[in-house]
XYZ file of C-alpha atoms in Angstrom:
731
model
C -36.158 -13.132 -13.979
C -38.020 -10.804 -11.621
C -38.251 -7.263 -13.000
C -36.068 -5.696 -10.290
C -33.445 -8.434 -10.326
C -33.364 -8.438 -14.122
C -32.704 -4.701 -14.273
C -30.041 -4.811 -11.569
C -28.145 -7.711 -13.150
C -28.465 -6.267 -16.634
C -27.012 -2.923 -15.511
C -24.200 -4.665 -13.639
C -23.237 -6.723 -16.672
C -23.179 -3.622 -18.892
C -20.834 -1.645 -16.632
C -17.638 -0.311 -18.175
C -14.421 0.393 -16.286
C -14.299 3.797 -14.599
C -10.942 5.359 -15.575
C -8.552 5.677 -12.657
C -7.216 9.066 -11.632
C -3.881 8.310 -13.236
C -1.059 10.506 -11.899
C 1.007 12.704 -14.180
C 4.106 12.162 -12.049
C 6.105 9.206 -10.817
C 5.075 7.603 -7.532
C 8.033 8.871 -5.508
C 7.081 12.483 -6.337
C 3.706 12.345 -4.566
C 4.357 9.523 -2.087
C 3.353 10.626 1.421
C 1.834 13.884 0.154
C -0.872 13.889 2.830
C 1.316 12.688 5.720
C 3.131 14.841 8.270
C 6.219 12.641 8.031
C 9.827 13.427 8.865
C 10.339 15.249 5.600
C 7.449 17.617 6.426
C 8.539 17.931 10.057
C 12.015 18.998 8.972
C 10.417 21.809 6.964
C 7.874 23.034 9.532
C 9.645 22.389 12.854
C 12.809 23.874 14.317
C 15.899 21.642 14.419
C 15.710 21.253 18.194
C 12.001 20.351 18.115
C 12.598 17.962 15.240
C 15.415 16.270 17.180
C 13.238 15.870 20.280
C 10.316 14.440 18.309
C 12.583 11.931 16.546
C 13.991 10.848 19.904
C 10.435 10.317 21.148
C 9.612 8.201 18.103
C 12.862 6.201 17.963
C 13.770 5.918 21.633
C 10.423 6.284 23.407
C 11.354 9.515 25.224
C 8.488 11.575 26.652
C 7.539 14.823 24.897
C 6.957 17.913 27.025
C 3.868 20.125 26.607
C 6.168 22.894 25.388
C 7.526 20.723 22.584
C 3.973 19.594 21.787
C 2.996 23.245 21.307
C 5.836 23.730 18.815
C 4.775 20.571 16.948
C 1.138 21.696 16.910
C 2.088 25.061 15.391
C 4.087 23.460 12.612
C 1.466 20.774 12.027
C -1.309 23.374 11.754
C 0.711 25.478 9.312
C 1.317 22.478 7.056
C -2.290 21.282 7.310
C -3.756 24.676 6.448
C -1.430 25.025 3.470
C -2.823 21.653 2.340
C -6.380 22.998 2.622
C -7.336 21.550 6.014
C -9.924 23.453 8.043
C -10.583 20.872 10.779
C -8.694 18.426 12.968
C -9.629 15.202 14.708
C -8.166 12.667 17.090
C -8.263 9.430 15.070
C -8.571 6.343 17.277
C -9.412 2.648 17.182
C -12.191 1.644 19.608
C -13.091 -2.003 20.188
C -15.253 -2.139 17.063
C -12.591 -3.201 14.493
C -13.095 0.232 12.898
C -11.998 3.791 13.639
C -13.637 6.795 15.261
C -13.216 10.553 14.923
C -14.826 13.831 16.003
C -13.998 16.845 13.823
C -13.342 20.332 15.229
C -12.477 23.401 13.183
C -9.307 25.370 13.784
C -11.244 28.582 14.475
C -11.357 30.288 17.878
C -12.666 33.722 18.856
C -9.976 36.366 18.835
C -12.450 39.012 19.971
C -15.860 37.811 21.159
C -17.653 41.188 21.059
C -16.717 41.715 17.408
C -17.125 38.055 16.479
C -13.657 37.950 14.881
C -12.006 34.518 14.718
C -8.512 33.159 14.213
C -7.208 29.725 13.275
C -5.638 28.139 16.330
C -4.288 24.717 17.228
C -2.394 24.436 20.502
C -0.206 21.757 21.992
C -2.990 21.049 24.474
C -5.405 20.248 21.640
C -2.785 18.098 19.914
C -1.861 16.068 22.968
C -5.277 15.339 24.485
C -9.003 15.511 23.835
C -12.092 14.231 25.602
C -14.410 11.628 24.129
C -17.602 9.975 25.346
C -16.221 6.679 26.634
C -19.631 5.240 27.526
C -20.840 5.290 23.920
C -18.125 2.933 22.665
C -17.762 -0.751 23.609
C -16.098 -0.749 27.019
C -17.190 -3.898 28.828
C -18.702 -2.021 31.761
C -15.680 0.153 32.530
C -17.723 3.264 31.714
C -21.454 3.734 32.389
C -23.725 6.311 30.784
C -23.440 8.488 33.881
C -19.632 8.006 33.841
C -18.947 9.037 30.289
C -15.580 10.752 30.398
C -12.723 9.268 28.341
C -9.579 10.649 26.758
C -7.733 10.401 23.467
C -3.977 11.006 23.660
C -1.556 11.695 20.789
C 0.703 8.891 19.526
C 3.786 10.679 18.054
C 5.130 7.422 16.594
C 2.338 7.336 13.991
C 2.346 10.455 11.775
C -0.664 12.734 11.370
C -2.329 12.820 7.947
C -4.999 14.744 6.054
C -8.251 13.290 4.745
C -10.255 15.748 2.640
C -10.308 18.907 4.805
C -9.390 17.288 8.135
C -6.082 16.784 9.910
C -6.190 13.293 11.461
C -4.028 12.709 14.543
C -3.512 9.035 15.543
C -4.242 8.590 19.241
C -4.824 6.070 21.994
C -8.233 5.954 23.700
C -8.429 5.474 27.465
C -11.077 5.808 30.157
C -11.209 8.500 32.842
C -9.792 5.903 35.238
C -6.916 4.980 32.901
C -8.000 1.677 31.341
C -7.411 1.166 27.626
C -10.599 1.268 25.542
C -8.907 0.698 22.200
C -6.433 -1.501 20.344
C -3.548 0.968 20.026
C -2.768 1.496 23.723
C -2.190 -2.199 24.551
C -0.446 -2.733 21.193
C 2.086 -0.008 22.015
C 2.618 -1.583 25.442
C 3.055 -5.049 23.891
C 5.567 -3.687 21.359
C 7.470 -2.030 24.199
C 7.392 -5.234 26.242
C 8.809 -7.398 23.460
C 11.426 -4.719 22.705
C 12.735 -4.786 26.290
C 12.642 -8.568 26.647
C 14.191 -9.258 23.223
C 16.893 -6.616 23.724
C 17.955 -8.278 26.968
C 18.254 -11.628 25.170
C 20.072 -10.088 22.181
C 22.730 -8.672 24.500
C 23.723 -12.228 25.334
C 25.002 -12.322 21.754
C 25.777 -8.674 20.949
C 26.125 -6.055 23.714
C 25.730 -3.262 21.134
C 22.001 -3.931 20.679
C 19.917 -1.131 22.195
C 16.511 -1.783 20.669
C 14.476 -4.517 19.012
C 11.773 -3.551 16.545
C 8.588 -5.523 15.913
C 7.648 -5.671 12.243
C 4.432 -6.489 10.415
C 3.623 -7.229 6.822
C -0.103 -7.742 6.314
C -1.774 -9.334 3.292
C -5.328 -8.065 2.852
C -7.774 -10.346 1.051
C -11.172 -9.030 -0.039
C -14.107 -9.532 -2.388
C -15.563 -7.018 -4.826
C -19.243 -7.121 -5.770
C -21.122 -4.844 -8.122
C -22.780 -2.194 -5.958
C -26.297 -2.617 -7.364
C -26.176 -6.380 -6.899
C -25.026 -5.914 -3.322
C -27.839 -3.464 -2.553
C -30.325 -5.988 -3.970
C -29.123 -8.536 -1.400
C -30.252 -7.400 2.095
C -28.102 -10.084 3.716
C -24.918 -8.828 2.022
C -25.800 -5.236 2.751
C -26.636 -5.725 6.444
C -24.336 -8.561 7.512
C -21.501 -8.607 4.978
C -22.236 -12.192 3.926
C -24.842 -14.203 2.056
C -27.095 -16.040 4.488
C -28.589 -18.044 1.633
C -27.771 -18.833 -1.967
C -27.036 -22.020 -3.872
C -23.538 -22.528 -5.232
C -22.914 -21.479 -8.799
C -22.345 -24.374 -11.203
C -18.931 -22.847 -11.793
C -17.103 -21.263 -8.909
C -13.419 -21.822 -8.093
C -13.127 -25.495 -8.969
C -11.124 -24.843 -12.180
C -8.655 -22.680 -10.203
C -8.592 -20.303 -13.158
C -9.079 -17.083 -11.168
C -5.999 -17.366 -8.944
C -3.219 -15.131 -10.291
C -5.249 -14.744 -13.487
C -5.576 -11.622 -15.586
C -7.189 -8.896 -13.486
C -10.598 -7.848 -14.884
C -10.454 -4.337 -16.445
C -12.956 -2.814 -13.999
C -10.998 -4.212 -11.079
C -7.658 -3.099 -12.525
C -8.923 0.487 -12.721
C -10.106 0.252 -9.121
C -6.720 -1.090 -8.017
C -4.872 1.706 -9.800
C -7.021 4.333 -8.120
C -6.598 2.683 -4.735
C -2.822 2.530 -5.072
C -2.671 6.146 -6.254
C -4.527 7.284 -3.143
C -2.669 4.908 -0.803
C 0.705 6.232 -1.937
C -0.374 9.762 -1.056
C -0.825 8.494 2.499
C 2.563 6.795 2.594
C 1.094 3.277 2.448
C 3.649 1.274 0.432
C 1.344 -1.084 -1.466
C 3.537 -3.514 -3.353
C 1.435 -6.464 -4.478
C -1.961 -6.901 -6.128
C -3.457 -10.044 -7.644
C -6.513 -12.224 -8.142
C -7.134 -14.601 -5.257
C -8.547 -18.124 -5.524
C -12.293 -17.455 -5.375
C -14.097 -15.549 -8.137
C -14.297 -11.816 -7.337
C -11.637 -12.280 -4.628
C -8.440 -10.223 -4.644
C -5.452 -9.366 -2.480
C -3.210 -6.393 -1.808
C -0.102 -6.232 0.350
C 2.404 -3.545 1.307
C 6.133 -3.571 1.911
C 7.011 -4.846 5.374
C 6.979 -2.106 8.040
C 7.239 -1.107 11.690
C 4.328 -2.713 13.496
C 2.442 0.205 15.038
C 2.463 2.174 11.787
C 1.605 -0.920 9.736
C -1.469 -1.562 11.892
C -2.630 2.045 11.452
C -2.080 1.790 7.703
C -4.124 -1.394 7.467
C -7.041 0.144 9.352
C -6.876 3.177 7.076
C -6.582 1.149 3.857
C -9.768 -0.757 4.708
C -11.623 2.561 4.884
C -9.934 3.755 1.703
C -10.800 0.531 -0.139
C -14.497 1.084 0.527
C -14.332 4.768 -0.414
C -12.593 4.116 -3.751
C -14.806 1.104 -4.511
C -17.941 3.273 -4.448
C -16.442 5.461 -7.201
C -16.074 2.355 -9.348
C -19.595 1.032 -8.648
C -18.269 -1.717 -6.369
C -18.797 -2.724 -2.777
C -15.831 -4.158 -0.886
C -16.646 -7.226 1.204
C -14.204 -7.740 4.069
C -16.294 -10.410 5.777
C -14.275 -13.569 6.324
C -16.822 -15.782 4.529
C -19.212 -13.795 2.337
C -19.962 -16.752 0.049
C -20.434 -20.427 0.907
C -18.499 -23.030 -1.044
C -15.554 -20.820 -2.026
C -12.520 -19.453 -0.215
C -13.010 -16.978 2.578
C -10.809 -13.950 3.161
C -7.984 -13.706 5.666
C -5.367 -11.146 6.558
C -2.073 -12.986 6.929
C 0.119 -11.228 9.498
C 3.802 -11.653 8.696
C 5.546 -11.028 12.022
C 9.223 -10.629 12.745
C 11.722 -8.966 15.075
C 14.892 -7.067 14.174
C 17.588 -5.183 16.031
C 18.793 -1.601 15.681
C 22.072 -3.125 14.460
C 20.307 -4.460 11.365
C 19.992 -8.122 12.366
C 16.782 -10.013 11.597
C 16.210 -12.272 14.581
C 14.402 -14.895 12.491
C 17.058 -14.919 9.765
C 19.595 -17.780 9.833
C 23.171 -16.586 10.301
C 26.538 -17.380 8.756
C 28.333 -18.371 11.962
C 27.510 -20.799 14.807
C 26.935 -17.862 17.172
C 24.576 -16.143 14.733
C 22.703 -19.398 14.264
C 22.530 -19.885 18.022
C 20.802 -16.495 18.292
C 18.491 -17.404 15.414
C 17.550 -20.721 17.015
C 17.126 -18.994 20.385
C 14.376 -16.734 19.036
C 12.921 -19.526 16.917
C 12.589 -21.912 19.867
C 11.285 -19.234 22.223
C 8.587 -18.460 19.664
C 7.620 -22.136 19.595
C 7.506 -22.169 23.390
C 5.382 -19.002 23.527
C 2.927 -20.244 20.898
C 2.689 -23.645 22.569
C 2.103 -22.190 26.015
C -0.471 -19.684 24.777
C -2.029 -21.492 21.791
C -5.540 -21.090 23.218
C -5.002 -17.353 23.710
C -3.670 -16.877 20.174
C -6.759 -18.624 18.808
C -8.978 -16.414 20.952
C -7.174 -13.330 19.640
C -8.245 -14.035 16.044
C -11.655 -15.571 16.697
C -14.844 -13.724 15.780
C -18.323 -14.679 14.650
C -17.172 -13.987 11.085
C -13.832 -15.786 11.204
C -15.465 -18.900 12.643
C -17.089 -19.457 9.221
C -13.726 -19.274 7.444
C -11.365 -21.317 9.592
C -10.891 -24.899 8.478
C -12.540 -24.503 5.079
C -11.342 -23.826 1.529
C -7.616 -23.346 2.226
C -8.113 -21.369 5.453
C -6.126 -22.777 8.391
C -8.030 -24.848 10.981
C -9.178 -23.579 14.373
C -6.283 -25.370 16.071
C -3.065 -23.420 16.505
C 0.046 -25.281 15.342
C 3.399 -24.192 13.906
C 4.783 -25.297 10.550
C 8.591 -25.350 10.460
C 9.451 -27.233 7.281
C 11.602 -30.336 6.994
C 14.994 -28.615 7.226
C 14.327 -26.646 10.403
C 12.505 -29.612 11.927
C 15.640 -31.669 11.323
C 17.781 -28.947 12.915
C 15.607 -28.865 16.043
C 15.462 -32.659 16.279
C 19.235 -32.858 15.986
C 19.668 -30.120 18.579
C 17.306 -31.868 20.974
C 19.421 -35.016 20.868
C 22.830 -33.358 20.666
C 25.287 -32.603 23.437
C 26.912 -29.669 21.650
C 25.710 -26.299 20.384
C 27.837 -26.891 17.275
C 24.931 -29.004 16.008
C 23.192 -25.807 14.942
C 23.735 -25.541 11.190
C 21.082 -23.900 9.033
C 21.652 -23.986 5.306
C 21.075 -20.890 3.242
C 18.989 -21.040 0.091
C 20.273 -23.697 -2.282
C 20.046 -23.800 -6.035
C 17.690 -26.000 -8.026
C 18.782 -26.986 -11.536
C 15.815 -27.149 -13.900
C 17.624 -28.731 -16.842
C 16.403 -26.016 -19.215
C 19.341 -24.147 -20.726
C 17.894 -20.642 -20.938
C 16.132 -20.724 -17.532
C 18.336 -19.418 -14.676
C 18.955 -21.342 -11.463
C 16.052 -21.201 -8.992
C 16.869 -20.580 -5.317
C 14.991 -22.908 -2.979
C 13.944 -21.574 0.445
C 14.794 -23.464 3.617
C 11.085 -24.022 4.275
C 8.194 -25.121 2.074
C 4.661 -23.675 2.306
C 1.743 -25.213 4.176
C -1.595 -23.606 3.340
C -3.282 -25.394 6.240
C -0.924 -24.077 8.919
C -2.244 -21.196 11.046
C 1.261 -20.155 12.173
C 4.040 -20.939 9.733
C 7.735 -20.109 9.545
C 8.363 -18.723 6.052
C 12.085 -18.057 5.855
C 12.778 -14.947 7.952
C 9.460 -14.415 9.700
C 6.383 -16.178 11.006
C 3.124 -15.894 9.107
C 0.054 -15.823 11.358
C -2.420 -16.989 8.722
C -5.490 -17.340 10.944
C -6.206 -13.601 11.287
C -9.496 -12.573 9.667
C -9.913 -10.130 6.788
C -12.051 -7.599 8.669
C -10.042 -7.727 11.906
C -7.816 -5.096 13.419
C -4.367 -6.723 13.224
C -3.625 -5.364 16.689
C -5.813 -7.959 18.409
C -3.588 -10.854 17.313
C -0.366 -8.880 17.698
C -1.135 -7.781 21.254
C -1.424 -11.438 22.254
C 1.567 -12.582 20.184
C 3.985 -9.862 21.303
C 2.916 -10.160 24.935
C 3.364 -13.938 24.894
C 6.773 -13.569 23.237
C 7.884 -10.901 25.735
C 6.840 -13.098 28.651
C 8.632 -16.101 27.191
C 11.873 -14.206 26.486
C 11.910 -12.857 30.052
C 11.546 -16.408 31.338
C 14.314 -17.617 29.030
C 16.695 -14.847 30.120
C 16.018 -15.592 33.786
C 16.739 -19.313 33.307
C 19.959 -18.624 31.409
C 21.085 -16.141 34.063
C 20.410 -18.677 36.811
C 22.461 -21.336 35.018
C 25.310 -18.887 34.419
C 25.298 -17.890 38.090
C 25.680 -21.550 38.980
C 28.890 -21.757 36.937
C 27.750 -22.696 33.413
C 29.226 -20.928 30.433
C 26.866 -18.624 28.580
C 26.762 -20.880 25.501
C 26.114 -23.987 27.590
C 23.354 -22.234 29.567
C 21.629 -21.116 26.369
C 22.072 -24.506 24.738
C 20.667 -26.562 27.619
C 17.709 -24.217 28.044
C 16.897 -24.454 24.336
C 17.045 -28.242 24.451
C 14.550 -28.204 27.307
C 12.224 -25.830 25.415
C 12.403 -27.901 22.228
C 11.149 -30.940 24.139
C 8.470 -28.998 26.020
C 7.064 -27.311 22.892
C 7.253 -30.256 20.518
C 3.472 -30.683 20.570
C 2.946 -27.370 18.753
C 5.018 -28.401 15.728
C 2.993 -29.939 12.904
C 3.955 -30.057 9.229
C 1.089 -32.183 7.924
C -2.446 -31.636 6.640
C -4.305 -29.440 9.130
C -7.646 -30.361 7.529
C -7.457 -34.070 8.244
C -9.630 -35.697 10.892
C -6.517 -37.508 12.089
C -4.890 -34.176 12.979
C -7.894 -33.126 15.057
C -7.583 -36.281 17.100
C -3.815 -35.962 17.296
C -4.084 -32.321 18.418
C -6.342 -33.393 21.295
C -3.824 -36.051 22.330
C -1.096 -33.406 22.260
C -3.087 -31.199 24.610
C -3.667 -28.367 22.128
C -6.815 -26.284 22.394
C -9.477 -27.723 20.081
C -12.516 -25.748 21.252
C -14.810 -24.654 18.400
C -17.433 -22.584 20.233
C -16.508 -18.914 19.792
C -17.883 -17.761 23.177
C -15.978 -20.525 24.966
C -12.783 -19.828 23.025
C -12.774 -16.322 24.558
C -12.364 -17.886 28.012
C -8.662 -18.246 27.175
C -8.228 -14.533 27.923
C -9.227 -15.039 31.553
C -7.204 -18.050 32.650
C -4.861 -17.358 35.573
C -1.837 -17.954 33.319
C -3.043 -15.433 30.732
C -3.986 -12.787 33.287
C -0.558 -13.102 34.896
C 1.231 -13.006 31.542
C -0.453 -9.758 30.452
C 0.057 -8.186 33.881
C 3.758 -9.153 34.068
C 4.289 -7.751 30.560
C 2.598 -4.499 31.613
C 0.164 -4.720 28.704
C -3.283 -5.174 30.276
C -4.711 -5.519 33.767
C -7.182 -8.169 34.839
C -9.908 -5.511 34.859
C -9.126 -4.595 31.236
C -9.123 -8.251 30.186
C -12.516 -8.890 31.797
C -13.917 -5.758 30.137
C -12.632 -6.774 26.714
C -14.138 -10.209 27.045
C -17.477 -8.629 27.917
C -17.159 -6.680 24.662
C -16.229 -9.815 22.698
C -19.219 -11.765 24.013
C -21.538 -8.820 23.408
C -20.254 -8.300 19.852
C -20.659 -12.008 19.083
C -24.245 -11.960 20.341
C -25.126 -8.856 18.350
C -23.662 -10.166 15.103
C -25.548 -13.471 15.377
C -28.663 -11.579 16.450
C -28.528 -9.315 13.388
C -27.958 -12.276 11.078
C -30.886 -14.148 12.652
C -33.184 -11.174 12.130
C -32.098 -10.712 8.518
C -32.396 -14.420 7.795
C -35.878 -14.574 9.312
C -36.990 -11.508 7.384
C -35.699 -12.841 4.046
C -37.158 -16.284 4.649
C -40.641 -14.997 5.503
C -40.865 -11.928 3.241
C -38.881 -12.980 0.166
C -38.474 -16.727 -0.086
C -41.813 -18.125 1.114
C -43.962 -15.632 -0.857
C -42.022 -16.332 -4.072
C -42.142 -20.086 -3.541
C -45.858 -19.916 -2.756
C -46.579 -17.947 -5.937
C -44.703 -20.495 -8.019
C -46.509 -23.301 -6.218
C -49.823 -21.610 -7.062
C -48.836 -21.460 -10.737
C -48.119 -25.189 -10.683
C -51.433 -25.894 -8.959
C -53.239 -23.815 -11.548
C -51.522 -25.792 -14.287
C -52.586 -29.094 -12.691
C -56.221 -27.937 -12.521
C -56.140 -26.878 -16.171
C -54.632 -30.193 -17.280
C -57.344 -32.116 -15.407
C -60.006 -29.927 -16.960
C -58.777 -30.617 -20.502
C -57.570 -34.242 -20.452
C -59.165 -37.525 -19.381
C -58.316 -38.578 -15.810
C -55.702 -41.202 -16.737
C -53.808 -38.959 -19.150
C -54.217 -35.904 -16.878
C -52.655 -37.851 -14.004
C -49.695 -38.745 -16.185
C -49.199 -35.220 -17.554
C -49.487 -33.512 -14.160
C -47.303 -35.968 -12.270
C -44.125 -33.802 -12.381
C -46.007 -30.669 -11.299
C -47.649 -32.563 -8.445
C -44.271 -33.777 -7.211
C -42.847 -30.237 -7.334
C -45.902 -28.875 -5.497
C -45.353 -31.397 -2.725
C -41.593 -30.752 -2.594
C -42.118 -26.987 -2.397
C -44.642 -27.464 0.386
C -42.156 -29.545 2.376
C -39.437 -26.887 2.054
C -41.836 -24.048 2.892
C -43.082 -25.873 5.970
C -39.519 -26.581 7.112
C -38.484 -22.940 6.631
C -41.525 -21.683 8.525
C -41.057 -24.173 11.362
C -37.329 -23.505 11.753
C -37.722 -19.728 11.467
C -40.376 -19.719 14.188
C -38.146 -21.888 16.373
C -35.156 -19.608 15.741
C -37.171 -16.535 16.723
C -38.322 -18.238 19.902
C -34.749 -19.288 20.758
C -33.639 -15.701 20.214
C -36.335 -14.393 22.570
C -35.212 -16.788 25.276
C -31.533 -15.911 24.790
C -32.298 -12.172 24.917
C -33.597 -12.529 28.476
C -30.207 -13.725 29.724
C -28.373 -10.940 31.557
C -24.861 -12.381 31.677
C -23.036 -11.555 28.415
C -21.051 -14.800 28.342
C -24.113 -16.965 28.942
C -26.101 -15.005 26.373
C -23.358 -15.488 23.769
C -23.251 -19.211 24.526
C -27.045 -19.395 24.150
C -26.895 -17.648 20.775
C -24.149 -20.030 19.652
C -25.857 -23.187 20.915
C -29.572 -22.475 20.363
C -29.938 -19.751 17.708
C -27.048 -20.187 15.293
C -27.734 -23.905 14.518
C -30.954 -22.919 12.701
C -28.989 -20.913 10.118
C -27.780 -23.946 8.174
C -31.093 -25.806 8.286
C -33.066 -22.790 7.044
C -30.467 -22.124 4.380
C -30.601 -25.724 3.178
C -34.318 -25.491 2.378
C -34.026 -21.994 0.870
C -31.234 -23.143 -1.434
C -33.293 -26.135 -2.534
C -36.170 -23.805 -3.416
C -33.772 -21.613 -5.436
C -33.185 -24.628 -7.707
C -36.924 -25.317 -8.072
C -38.614 -21.916 -8.365
C -38.839 -20.281 -11.773
C -35.678 -18.204 -12.311
C -37.759 -15.224 -13.488
C -39.577 -15.126 -10.149
C -36.548 -15.345 -7.832
C -35.988 -11.897 -6.299
C -32.437 -12.149 -4.986
C -29.330 -12.015 -7.222
C -27.840 -15.490 -7.389
C -24.258 -16.638 -6.875
C -23.712 -16.977 -10.616
C -24.540 -13.267 -10.925
C -22.746 -12.052 -7.804
C -19.469 -13.884 -8.285
C -18.395 -12.940 -11.776
C -17.477 -9.340 -12.539
C -18.079 -8.439 -16.165
């Protein structure tokens, strides 16, 4: 083993668990400690201010500057008592991360004397200025047009990180366009609320609001920090660009739900301890399928807050991991040959009267409402399947989709046999009384001391990208590193548009003399037929499904840059505009960002791959080849020609094989560099992204193939990079 690699691996294998900061109190005592939630507001705000703020959060009422000043005073008092000295507007630019600029509370009280006072006004709470040209903006802001604004989102509570009060905000340009994920997400949530409420009132006039809910499941890998640092590809791109599979990886399926390694368990305890202080209700933790892969998931929550919590937890995961000598890998496919990481988005809608709109009811009317929202979801997903795929597609996620249990890059909906039968019966029925959805039924196991098991009304389909799972839909195609908002903006907007269309059709039928039930029933029958192509309960990995999906007219595009075109079709532009979520200008700008980000990620990977191939792999392989050549010369010097030829035969074959791989790596690397130079001259972002996909990216697999072959040939002691067998198994 090379000296550096040997030391790094040896230290990693000797690591002991770092004790977690175990709390001395029960979770509920410190839960939300660092969050300015309603409990804190009730203590630091007057009753009238508290009432107004709650109305803004619950009912969407606008807050006045005067009320904002009262909130700012109370927020500052609480923050300073918690040790905060600074504040920041915390926002989510189009980078899949967060951004913040810290300012201290101090202001001059008397300039001549230099005396200062801590101050935080309503003006500072509500709005700040940020440099909009320095964040991805798709051409909306130029360097000489830099002004942008962050604006307070009262529906997501402020929180404290270290010595800084963090205020969740939207981020918009000087001319009003959204430059972040939160602004369009809030608009999409509002759009689906209004459209769903109108539909709900067909069944219950008491409904005043419909809430959008999200339960995310965050998958991730942990790697020993020193091993990660010794792999430039992992460090710079988040994934291994080379590396032969370990003899043992996940094929025994012994890691999934297995005993959590002690080092990882301590990390998880620390992470949960910190997450609870921020009001993030982490509920589940377990080993995932691949070695070193894990998952955490919170209790279901209101969508806007849940998205903020997921963005924050990703930052917190990395911060806590460093304390435990780990690096968190959120890349969708950090290792070849084993499962990648997703972030399943469990999506549902519920009313202010406590009804889950994707939960089967007890009466025909309740089931009619359930089927109404179920079928409209199918219609929305069918109509906008290309857009939904575009909303989750990235350079990273493209590696994951369709491999090792990840859903394929074709959007379909899994319903399960029972609900499929219900919809088929409804389609061919002449009466709404056909809608009968069984509740969970018992399964007798025939073992006396084992209680009855309740069977859900749907099974599971690991290959489905969008599956109904009992009382919600699980959007399984979302990537691990993504901001959930990207997928949810598209999903909620599509659903809002579809529900508006449904309500309009029902109203038209009722105006023509149909009863309400008959109007709903006939419209649903029509939708069931029109959206049938999106329903698929089979194996999404099969080649037969790919062909069948094409015949059904579903989007089967695999090129990431071309997939993004779905955002700019006339139907999509109109849908977003009608929902009031994004303008055509904003959509074009975001696509410019998507194409640019794709190009840059592939560009970085190409540079890293070329550097490793030329400066690590070829020199090591050449040195080993020289050792073999030296051995051949020595054998020929000692033994007679006939015996020398026989003894040196294996070395001669290896020398030739190494030469072939080296030549292939050099040739392909040179060609990749040349293709990159040509692509870099293209001015149009879409065309440049297509060029990187079509002419640069294809070299990755061919170069990797030859590198991985050399890894199996070259002396293990000479190989400089930690191997999969060392990276993938935490000791």
